[in-house]
Amino acid sequence: MKVALYMCRVGEGWNMMLSLDIRVDVVWWLEEGSGRHVLRWLLLDTALPLSQASWLVEHFEMERGMDQWGQHEWQSYLARKLDVYELASGETEARKGIAGKAGSAAARGALVGGMPEPYPAVQWAQLERDAALLAERISGRQLLAAEAEALLADTAQPPEDWRAAAQLARLHGRLSITAALEGPATRRRHAWLGRARARPAATVVAAKPGSACPALPADWRRAPTARLASR
């Protein structure tokens, strides 16, 4: 599963966030949907594997000078953190076996920046209703994305885009995205939906340059997947 990854400067600090539908976040943060004053907003990647995005969010911490960084500094930062992730997760070795070389994050050259299109304004009211319906239907559950989609398809007026609805419900604090795990044989990423017990963490301690790589859980080889949980 692929998700978008972006930075948002609100108040005193930076937050790193992932999104199931970045158009929703553009409206939420940049068109006053959140009701908060955003000092700066920066897109890091529009289609990052969920395992990488989740790890980056979990291990994010602010670095000196971030307020003055330009596109080049942010791109170098993302490449450096993805390299740390690959070392911690073992994906570098896995890539060697598949492609015959490490294929570092820096070599991938993902472009930072750009402004995605916002979610259509004429559809926003319906999206708000879909987000509320999604949170209500999933209440008390934790579901794979396909299961959630099937559940919503059973409603009289199913949401046209469950990912957008899920992302808006998450921004409202009614859903959370957490990692689910699958066995090592497939290493596939899935999306999970379920009831949220706490606000999704946006800023957690990460490895500083020169320090040891943050360790993944002992069962990291079971691939992380996204889980959305209703509050």
Coordinates of N, CA and C in Angstrom, one line a residue:
M1 N 0.8 -1.2 0.0 CA 0.0 0.0 0.0 C 0.9 1.2 0.0
K2 N 0.5 2.2 -0.8 CA 1.3 3.5 -0.9 C 0.5 4.6 -0.3
V3 N 1.2 5.5 0.4 CA 0.6 6.7 1.1 C 1.5 7.9 0.8
A4 N 0.9 9.0 1.0 CA 1.7 10.3 0.8 C 2.3 10.6 2.2
L5 N 3.4 11.4 2.1 CA 4.1 11.8 3.3 C 4.4 13.3 3.2
Y6 N 4.1 14.0 4.2 CA 4.4 15.5 4.2 C 4.7 16.0 5.5
M7 N 5.3 17.3 5.5 CA 5.6 18.0 6.7 C 4.7 19.2 6.9
C8 N 4.4 19.5 8.1 CA 3.4 20.6 8.4 C 4.0 21.3 9.6
R9 N 4.2 22.6 9.5 CA 4.7 23.5 10.5 C 3.5 24.3 11.1
V10 N 3.1 23.9 12.3 CA 2.0 24.5 13.0 C 2.5 24.9 14.4
G11 N 2.4 26.1 14.8 CA 2.8 26.5 16.2 C 4.3 26.4 16.3
E12 N 4.7 25.7 17.4 CA 6.1 25.7 17.7 C 7.0 24.7 17.0
G13 N 6.4 23.7 16.3 CA 7.2 22.7 15.8 C 6.7 22.1 14.5
W14 N 7.5 21.3 13.9 CA 7.2 20.5 12.7 C 6.5 19.2 13.0
N15 N 5.6 18.8 12.2 CA 5.0 17.4 12.3 C 5.2 16.7 11.0
M16 N 5.5 15.5 11.0 CA 5.6 14.6 9.8 C 4.3 13.8 9.8
M17 N 3.6 13.7 8.7 CA 2.3 13.0 8.6 C 2.2 12.2 7.4
L18 N 1.4 11.1 7.4 CA 1.2 10.4 6.2 C -0.3 10.5 5.9
S19 N -0.6 10.3 4.7 CA -2.0 10.5 4.2 C -2.4 9.4 3.2
L20 N -3.7 9.0 3.4 CA -4.3 8.0 2.5 C -4.8 8.7 1.2
D21 N -5.0 10.0 1.3 CA -5.5 10.8 0.2 C -5.0 12.3 0.4
I22 N -3.9 12.6 -0.2 CA -3.3 13.9 0.1 C -4.1 15.1 -0.3
R23 N -5.1 14.9 -1.2 CA -6.0 16.0 -1.5 C -6.8 16.5 -0.3
V24 N -7.1 15.6 0.5 CA -7.9 15.9 1.7 C -7.0 16.8 2.7
D25 N -5.8 16.4 2.8 CA -4.9 17.1 3.7 C -4.6 18.5 3.2
V26 N -4.6 18.7 1.9 CA -4.4 20.1 1.3 C -5.5 21.0 1.7
V27 N -6.7 20.5 1.6 CA -7.9 21.3 2.1 C -7.9 21.5 3.6
W28 N -7.5 20.5 4.3 CA -7.6 20.5 5.8 C -6.6 21.6 6.3
W29 N -5.4 21.5 5.8 CA -4.3 22.4 6.4 C -4.2 23.7 5.7
L30 N -4.4 23.7 4.4 CA -4.1 25.0 3.6 C -5.3 25.8 3.2
E31 N -6.5 25.2 3.4 CA -7.7 25.9 3.1 C -8.6 26.1 4.3
E32 N -7.9 26.1 5.5 CA -8.5 26.4 6.8 C -9.5 25.3 7.3
G33 N -9.4 24.1 6.7 CA -10.3 23.1 7.2 C -10.1 22.7 8.7
S34 N -8.8 22.8 9.1 CA -8.4 22.5 10.5 C -8.7 23.6 11.5
G35 N -8.9 24.8 10.9 CA -9.0 26.0 11.8 C -7.7 26.4 12.5
R36 N -6.6 25.9 12.1 CA -5.3 26.2 12.7 C -4.4 26.9 11.7
H37 N -3.6 27.8 12.2 CA -2.7 28.6 11.3 C -1.5 27.8 10.9
V38 N -1.3 27.4 9.7 CA -0.2 26.7 9.2 C 0.9 27.6 8.7
L39 N 2.1 27.5 9.3 CA 3.2 28.4 8.9 C 3.9 27.9 7.7
R40 N 4.0 26.6 7.5 CA 4.6 26.0 6.3 C 4.2 24.6 6.1
W41 N 4.1 24.2 4.9 CA 3.6 22.9 4.5 C 4.4 22.4 3.3
L42 N 4.9 21.1 3.4 CA 5.8 20.6 2.4 C 5.5 19.2 2.1
L43 N 5.3 18.8 0.8 CA 5.1 17.5 0.4 C 6.4 16.8 0.2
L44 N 6.6 15.6 0.9 CA 7.8 14.8 0.8 C 7.7 13.8 -0.3
D45 N 6.6 13.1 -0.4 CA 6.4 12.0 -1.3 C 4.9 11.7 -1.5
T46 N 4.5 11.4 -2.7 CA 3.1 11.2 -3.0 C 2.8 9.7 -2.9
A47 N 3.8 8.8 -3.0 CA 3.5 7.4 -3.1 C 4.6 6.6 -2.4
L48 N 4.7 6.7 -1.1 CA 5.7 6.0 -0.4 C 5.2 4.7 0.2
P49 N 5.9 3.6 0.1 CA 5.4 2.4 0.8 C 5.0 2.6 2.2
L50 N 3.9 2.0 2.6 CA 3.4 2.3 4.0 C 4.4 1.9 5.0
S51 N 5.1 0.9 4.9 CA 6.1 0.5 5.9 C 7.1 1.6 6.1
Q52 N 7.6 2.2 5.0 CA 8.6 3.3 5.2 C 8.0 4.5 5.8
A53 N 6.8 4.9 5.3 CA 6.2 6.1 5.8 C 5.8 6.0 7.3
S54 N 5.3 4.9 7.7 CA 5.0 4.7 9.1 C 6.2 4.8 10.0
W55 N 7.3 4.2 9.5 CA 8.6 4.2 10.3 C 9.1 5.6 10.4
L56 N 9.1 6.4 9.3 CA 9.6 7.7 9.3 C 8.8 8.6 10.2
V57 N 7.4 8.5 10.2 CA 6.6 9.2 11.1 C 6.9 8.9 12.6
E58 N 7.0 7.6 12.9 CA 7.2 7.1 14.2 C 8.6 7.6 14.8
H59 N 9.6 7.7 13.9 CA 10.9 8.1 14.4 C 11.3 9.5 14.1
F60 N 10.3 10.3 13.7 CA 10.6 11.7 13.4 C 10.9 12.6 14.6
E61 N 11.9 13.4 14.5 CA 12.1 14.5 15.5 C 12.7 15.7 14.7
M62 N 12.5 16.8 15.2 CA 12.9 18.1 14.6 C 14.5 18.1 14.6
E63 N 15.0 18.7 13.6 CA 16.5 19.0 13.5 C 16.7 20.5 13.4
R64 N 17.9 20.9 13.8 CA 18.2 22.3 13.8 C 18.3 22.8 12.4
G65 N 17.7 24.0 12.2 CA 17.7 24.6 10.9 C 16.6 24.2 10.0
M66 N 15.7 23.4 10.4 CA 14.6 22.9 9.5 C 13.8 24.1 8.9
D67 N 13.6 25.1 9.7 CA 12.8 26.3 9.3 C 13.5 27.0 8.1
Q68 N 14.8 26.8 7.9 CA 15.5 27.5 6.8 C 15.8 26.6 5.7
W69 N 15.4 25.3 5.8 CA 15.7 24.3 4.7 C 14.9 24.7 3.4
G70 N 15.6 24.4 2.3 CA 15.0 24.5 1.0 C 14.7 23.1 0.5
Q71 N 14.3 23.0 -0.8 CA 14.0 21.7 -1.4 C 15.1 20.7 -1.3
H72 N 16.3 21.2 -1.6 CA 17.5 20.3 -1.6 C 17.8 19.7 -0.2
E73 N 17.7 20.5 0.8 CA 17.9 20.0 2.2 C 16.8 19.0 2.6
W74 N 15.6 19.2 2.2 CA 14.5 18.3 2.5 C 14.7 17.0 1.8
Q75 N 15.1 17.1 0.5 CA 15.3 15.9 -0.3 C 16.4 15.0 0.3
S76 N 17.5 15.7 0.7 CA 18.7 15.0 1.3 C 18.2 14.4 2.6
Y77 N 17.4 15.1 3.4 CA 16.9 14.6 4.7 C 16.1 13.3 4.5
L78 N 15.2 13.3 3.5 CA 14.3 12.2 3.2 C 15.2 11.0 2.8
A79 N 16.1 11.2 1.9 CA 17.0 10.1 1.4 C 17.8 9.5 2.5
R80 N 18.3 10.4 3.4 CA 19.1 9.9 4.6 C 18.3 9.1 5.5
K81 N 17.1 9.5 5.8 CA 16.2 8.8 6.7 C 15.7 7.4 6.1
L82 N 15.5 7.4 4.8 CA 15.1 6.2 4.2 C 16.3 5.2 4.2
D83 N 17.5 5.7 4.1 CA 18.7 4.8 4.2 C 18.8 4.2 5.6
V84 N 18.5 5.0 6.6 CA 18.5 4.5 8.0 C 17.4 3.5 8.1
Y85 N 16.2 3.7 7.6 CA 15.2 2.7 7.6 C 15.6 1.4 7.0
E86 N 16.2 1.5 5.8 CA 16.6 0.3 5.1 C 17.6 -0.5 5.9
L87 N 18.6 0.2 6.6 CA 19.5 -0.5 7.4 C 18.8 -1.2 8.6
A88 N 17.9 -0.5 9.2 CA 17.2 -1.0 10.4 C 16.3 -2.2 10.1
S89 N 15.7 -2.1 8.9 CA 14.7 -3.1 8.5 C 15.3 -4.3 7.8
G90 N 16.5 -4.1 7.2 CA 17.1 -5.2 6.4 C 16.7 -5.1 5.0
E91 N 15.9 -4.1 4.6 CA 15.5 -4.0 3.2 C 16.6 -3.8 2.2
T92 N 17.7 -3.3 2.7 CA 18.9 -3.1 1.8 C 19.4 -4.5 1.3
E93 N 19.5 -5.4 2.3 CA 20.0 -6.8 1.9 C 18.9 -7.5 1.0
A94 N 17.7 -7.2 1.3 CA 16.6 -7.9 0.5 C 16.7 -7.3 -0.9
R95 N 17.0 -6.0 -1.1 CA 17.1 -5.4 -2.4 C 18.3 -6.0 -3.2
K96 N 19.4 -6.3 -2.4 CA 20.5 -6.9 -3.1 C 20.2 -8.2 -3.7
G97 N 19.4 -9.0 -3.0 CA 19.0 -10.3 -3.6 C 18.1 -10.2 -4.8
I98 N 17.3 -9.1 -4.8 CA 16.4 -9.0 -5.9 C 17.0 -8.3 -7.1
A99 N 17.7 -7.2 -6.9 CA 18.2 -6.4 -8.0 C 19.8 -6.6 -8.2
G100 N 20.4 -7.2 -7.3 CA 21.9 -7.4 -7.4 C 22.7 -6.2 -6.9
K101 N 22.0 -5.2 -6.3 CA 22.6 -4.0 -5.8 C 21.7 -3.4 -4.7
A102 N 22.3 -2.6 -3.8 CA 21.6 -2.1 -2.7 C 20.5 -1.1 -3.1
G103 N 20.7 -0.3 -4.1 CA 19.6 0.6 -4.6 C 19.2 1.6 -3.5
S104 N 20.2 2.4 -3.0 CA 19.9 3.2 -1.8 C 18.8 4.3 -2.1
A105 N 18.3 4.8 -1.0 CA 17.2 5.8 -1.1 C 17.7 7.0 -1.9
A106 N 19.0 7.4 -1.7 CA 19.5 8.6 -2.4 C 19.5 8.3 -3.9
A107 N 19.8 7.1 -4.3 CA 19.8 6.8 -5.7 C 18.5 6.8 -6.4
R108 N 17.4 6.6 -5.5 CA 16.1 6.6 -6.1 C 15.7 8.0 -6.5
G109 N 16.2 9.0 -5.8 CA 16.0 10.4 -6.2 C 14.6 10.9 -6.2
A110 N 13.8 10.5 -5.2 CA 12.4 11.0 -5.1 C 12.4 12.6 -5.0
L111 N 11.5 13.2 -5.7 CA 11.5 14.7 -5.7 C 10.6 15.2 -4.6
V112 N 11.1 16.1 -3.8 CA 10.4 16.7 -2.7 C 9.8 18.0 -3.2
G113 N 8.6 18.4 -2.7 CA 8.0 19.6 -3.1 C 6.8 19.4 -4.0
G114 N 6.3 20.5 -4.6 CA 5.1 20.4 -5.4 C 3.8 20.6 -4.6
M115 N 2.8 21.0 -5.2 CA 1.5 21.2 -4.5 C 0.4 20.4 -5.2
P116 N -0.1 19.3 -4.5 CA -1.1 18.5 -5.1 C -2.4 19.3 -5.2
E117 N -3.3 18.8 -6.1 CA -4.6 19.4 -6.2 C -5.4 19.2 -4.9
P118 N -6.2 20.1 -4.5 CA -7.1 19.9 -3.3 C -8.3 19.1 -3.6
Y119 N -8.9 18.5 -2.6 CA -10.1 17.7 -2.8 C -11.2 18.7 -3.3
P120 N -12.0 18.3 -4.3 CA -13.0 19.2 -4.9 C -13.9 19.8 -3.9
A121 N -14.0 21.1 -3.9 CA -14.8 21.8 -2.9 C -16.3 21.4 -3.0
V122 N -16.8 21.2 -4.2 CA -18.2 20.8 -4.4 C -18.5 19.5 -3.8
Q123 N -17.5 18.7 -3.5 CA -17.7 17.3 -3.0 C -17.4 17.2 -1.5
W124 N -16.9 18.4 -0.9 CA -16.5 18.3 0.5 C -17.6 18.0 1.5
A125 N -18.7 18.6 1.3 CA -19.9 18.3 2.2 C -20.2 16.8 2.2
Q126 N -20.2 16.2 1.0 CA -20.5 14.8 1.0 C -19.3 14.0 1.6
L127 N -18.1 14.4 1.4 CA -17.0 13.7 2.0 C -17.1 13.8 3.5
E128 N -17.5 14.9 4.1 CA -17.7 15.0 5.6 C -18.7 13.9 6.0
R129 N -19.8 13.8 5.2 CA -20.8 12.8 5.6 C -20.3 11.3 5.5
D130 N -19.5 11.1 4.4 CA -18.9 9.8 4.2 C -17.9 9.5 5.4
A131 N -17.1 10.5 5.8 CA -16.2 10.3 6.9 C -16.9 9.9 8.2
A132 N -18.0 10.6 8.5 CA -18.8 10.3 9.7 C -19.4 8.9 9.6
L133 N -19.9 8.5 8.4 CA -20.4 7.2 8.2 C -19.4 6.1 8.4
L134 N -18.2 6.4 7.8 CA -17.1 5.4 7.9 C -16.7 5.2 9.4
A135 N -16.6 6.2 10.2 CA -16.2 6.1 11.6 C -17.3 5.4 12.4
E136 N -18.5 5.6 12.0 CA -19.7 5.0 12.7 C -19.7 3.5 12.4
R137 N -19.5 3.1 11.1 CA -19.6 1.7 10.7 C -18.5 0.9 11.2
I138 N -17.3 1.5 11.4 CA -16.2 0.7 11.8 C -16.0 0.8 13.4
S139 N -16.9 1.5 14.0 CA -16.8 1.6 15.5 C -16.6 0.3 16.2
G140 N -15.6 0.2 17.0 CA -15.3 -1.0 17.7 C -14.6 -2.1 17.0
R141 N -14.2 -1.8 15.7 CA -13.6 -2.9 14.9 C -12.2 -2.5 14.4
Q142 N -11.5 -3.5 14.0 CA -10.2 -3.3 13.3 C -10.3 -4.2 12.0
L143 N -10.3 -3.5 10.9 CA -10.5 -4.2 9.6 C -9.4 -4.0 8.6
L144 N -9.2 -5.0 7.8 CA -8.3 -4.7 6.6 C -9.1 -3.8 5.6
A145 N -8.3 -3.1 4.8 CA -8.9 -2.1 3.9 C -10.0 -2.8 3.0
A146 N -9.7 -4.0 2.5 CA -10.7 -4.7 1.7 C -12.0 -5.0 2.5
E147 N -11.8 -5.4 3.7 CA -12.9 -5.7 4.6 C -13.8 -4.4 4.9
A148 N -13.1 -3.3 5.1 CA -13.8 -2.1 5.4 C -14.5 -1.6 4.1
E149 N -13.9 -1.8 3.0 CA -14.5 -1.4 1.7 C -15.8 -2.2 1.5
A150 N -15.7 -3.5 1.8 CA -16.9 -4.4 1.6 C -18.0 -4.0 2.6
L151 N -17.6 -3.7 3.8 CA -18.6 -3.3 4.8 C -19.3 -2.0 4.4
L152 N -18.6 -1.0 3.8 CA -19.2 0.2 3.4 C -20.0 0.0 2.1
A153 N -19.6 -1.0 1.3 CA -20.4 -1.2 0.1 C -21.8 -1.7 0.4
D154 N -22.0 -2.2 1.6 CA -23.2 -2.8 2.1 C -24.2 -1.7 2.5
T155 N -23.7 -0.5 2.6 CA -24.6 0.6 3.1 C -25.5 1.1 1.9
A156 N -26.5 1.9 2.3 CA -27.5 2.4 1.3 C -26.8 3.3 0.3
Q157 N -25.9 4.2 0.8 CA -25.2 5.1 0.0 C -23.7 5.0 0.4
P158 N -23.0 4.0 -0.2 CA -21.6 3.8 0.2 C -20.7 5.0 -0.3
P159 N -19.7 5.3 0.4 CA -18.8 6.4 0.0 C -18.1 6.1 -1.3
E160 N -18.0 7.1 -2.2 CA -17.4 6.9 -3.5 C -15.9 6.6 -3.3
D161 N -15.2 7.2 -2.3 CA -13.8 7.0 -2.1 C -13.5 6.8 -0.7
W162 N -13.3 5.5 -0.3 CA -13.2 5.2 1.2 C -11.9 5.8 1.7
R163 N -10.8 5.9 0.9 CA -9.5 6.4 1.3 C -9.6 7.9 1.7
A164 N -10.3 8.6 0.9 CA -10.5 10.1 1.2 C -11.3 10.2 2.5
A165 N -12.4 9.4 2.6 CA -13.3 9.5 3.8 C -12.5 9.1 5.0
A166 N -11.7 8.0 4.9 CA -10.9 7.6 6.0 C -9.9 8.6 6.5
Q167 N -9.3 9.3 5.5 CA -8.3 10.3 5.8 C -8.9 11.5 6.5
L168 N -10.1 11.9 6.1 CA -10.8 13.1 6.7 C -11.2 12.7 8.1
A169 N -11.7 11.5 8.3 CA -12.1 11.0 9.6 C -10.9 11.0 10.5
R170 N -9.8 10.6 10.0 CA -8.5 10.6 10.8 C -8.1 12.0 11.2
L171 N -8.2 12.9 10.3 CA -7.9 14.3 10.6 C -8.8 14.9 11.7
H172 N -10.1 14.5 11.6 CA -11.0 14.9 12.6 C -10.8 14.2 14.0
G173 N -9.9 13.2 14.0 CA -9.6 12.5 15.3 C -10.5 11.3 15.5
R174 N -11.3 10.9 14.5 CA -12.3 9.8 14.7 C -11.7 8.4 14.2
L175 N -10.6 8.5 13.5 CA -10.0 7.2 13.0 C -8.5 7.4 13.2
S176 N -7.8 6.3 13.4 CA -6.3 6.3 13.5 C -5.8 5.3 12.5
I177 N -4.6 5.5 12.1 CA -3.9 4.5 11.2 C -2.8 3.9 12.0
T178 N -2.8 2.6 12.2 CA -1.7 1.9 12.9 C -1.2 0.8 12.0
A179 N -0.2 0.1 12.5 CA 0.4 -0.9 11.7 C -0.1 -2.3 12.1
A180 N -0.5 -3.0 11.1 CA -0.9 -4.4 11.2 C 0.3 -5.2 10.7
L181 N 0.3 -6.5 11.0 CA 1.5 -7.3 10.6 C 1.0 -8.6 9.9
E182 N 1.8 -9.0 8.9 CA 1.5 -10.2 8.2 C 2.8 -11.1 8.3
G183 N 2.6 -12.4 8.0 CA 3.7 -13.3 8.1 C 4.9 -13.0 7.1
P184 N 6.1 -13.6 7.4 CA 7.3 -13.2 6.6 C 7.3 -13.8 5.2
A185 N 6.4 -14.7 4.9 CA 6.4 -15.3 3.6 C 6.1 -14.3 2.5
T186 N 5.2 -13.4 2.7 CA 4.8 -12.5 1.6 C 5.3 -11.1 1.8
R187 N 5.5 -10.6 3.0 CA 6.0 -9.2 3.3 C 5.1 -8.2 2.6
R188 N 3.8 -8.5 2.5 CA 2.8 -7.6 1.9 C 2.3 -6.6 2.8
R189 N 2.0 -5.4 2.3 CA 1.4 -4.3 3.2 C -0.1 -4.2 2.9
H190 N -0.8 -4.1 4.0 CA -2.3 -4.0 3.8 C -2.7 -2.8 4.6
A191 N -4.0 -2.3 4.4 CA -4.5 -1.3 5.2 C -5.5 -1.9 6.2
W192 N -5.5 -1.4 7.4 CA -6.4 -1.9 8.5 C -7.3 -0.7 8.9
L193 N -8.5 -1.0 9.3 CA -9.4 0.0 9.8 C -9.9 -0.5 11.1
G194 N -10.0 0.4 12.1 CA -10.6 0.0 13.4 C -10.7 1.2 14.4
R195 N -11.2 0.9 15.6 CA -11.4 2.0 16.5 C -10.1 2.6 17.1
A196 N -10.0 3.9 17.1 CA -8.9 4.6 17.6 C -8.9 4.6 19.1
R197 N -7.8 4.4 19.8 CA -7.7 4.5 21.2 C -6.9 5.7 21.6
A198 N -6.2 6.3 20.7 CA -5.4 7.5 21.0 C -5.1 8.2 19.7
R199 N -4.9 9.5 19.8 CA -4.6 10.3 18.7 C -3.4 9.8 18.0
P200 N -3.4 9.7 16.6 CA -2.3 9.2 15.9 C -1.0 10.0 16.2
A201 N 0.1 9.4 16.5 CA 1.3 10.2 16.8 C 1.8 10.8 15.6
A202 N 2.2 12.1 15.6 CA 2.8 12.8 14.5 C 4.2 13.1 14.7
T203 N 4.7 13.2 16.0 CA 6.0 13.5 16.3 C 6.6 12.6 17.4
V204 N 7.5 11.7 17.0 CA 8.1 10.8 18.0 C 9.6 10.8 17.8
V205 N 10.4 10.4 18.8 CA 11.8 10.5 18.8 C 12.4 9.7 17.7
A206 N 13.4 10.2 16.9 CA 14.0 9.5 15.8 C 15.5 9.5 16.0
A207 N 16.2 8.7 15.1 CA 17.6 8.6 15.2 C 18.2 9.9 14.8
K208 N 19.2 10.4 15.5 CA 20.0 11.6 15.1 C 21.1 11.2 14.3
P209 N 21.6 12.1 13.4 CA 22.7 11.8 12.6 C 23.9 11.4 13.4
G210 N 24.5 10.2 13.0 CA 25.7 9.7 13.8 C 25.3 8.8 14.9
S211 N 24.0 8.7 15.3 CA 23.6 7.8 16.3 C 23.3 6.4 15.8
A212 N 23.1 5.4 16.6 CA 22.7 4.1 16.2 C 21.4 4.1 15.5
C213 N 21.2 3.2 14.6 CA 19.9 3.1 13.9 C 18.8 2.7 14.9
P214 N 17.6 3.3 14.9 CA 16.6 2.9 15.8 C 16.2 1.4 15.5
A215 N 16.1 0.6 16.5 CA 15.8 -0.8 16.2 C 14.3 -1.0 15.9
L216 N 14.0 -1.9 15.0 CA 12.6 -2.3 14.8 C 12.3 -3.4 15.8
P217 N 10.9 -3.6 15.9 CA 10.5 -4.7 16.9 C 11.1 -6.0 16.5
A218 N 11.2 -6.9 17.4 CA 11.8 -8.2 17.2 C 11.1 -9.0 16.0
D219 N 9.8 -8.7 15.8 CA 9.1 -9.4 14.8 C 8.9 -8.5 13.5
W220 N 9.9 -7.6 13.3 CA 9.8 -6.7 12.2 C 9.6 -7.4 10.8
R221 N 10.1 -8.6 10.7 CA 10.0 -9.3 9.4 C 8.6 -9.7 9.0
R222 N 7.7 -9.5 10.0 CA 6.3 -9.6 9.6 C 5.9 -8.2 9.1
A223 N 5.5 -8.1 7.9 CA 5.4 -6.8 7.3 C 4.3 -5.9 7.9
P224 N 4.7 -4.6 8.2 CA 3.7 -3.7 8.8 C 2.7 -3.3 7.7
T225 N 1.4 -3.1 8.2 CA 0.4 -2.7 7.3 C -0.4 -1.6 8.0
A226 N -1.2 -0.8 7.3 CA -2.0 0.3 7.9 C -3.2 -0.2 8.5
R227 N -3.5 0.3 9.7 CA -4.8 0.0 10.3 C -5.4 1.3 10.7
L228 N -6.7 1.5 10.3 CA -7.4 2.7 10.7 C -8.4 2.3 11.8
A229 N -8.4 3.1 12.9 CA -9.2 2.8 14.0 C -10.1 3.9 14.4
S230 N -11.4 3.7 14.7 CA -12.4 4.7 15.0 C -12.2 5.1 16.5
R231 N -12.4 6.4 16.8 CA -12.4 6.9 18.1 C -13.7 6.6 18.8

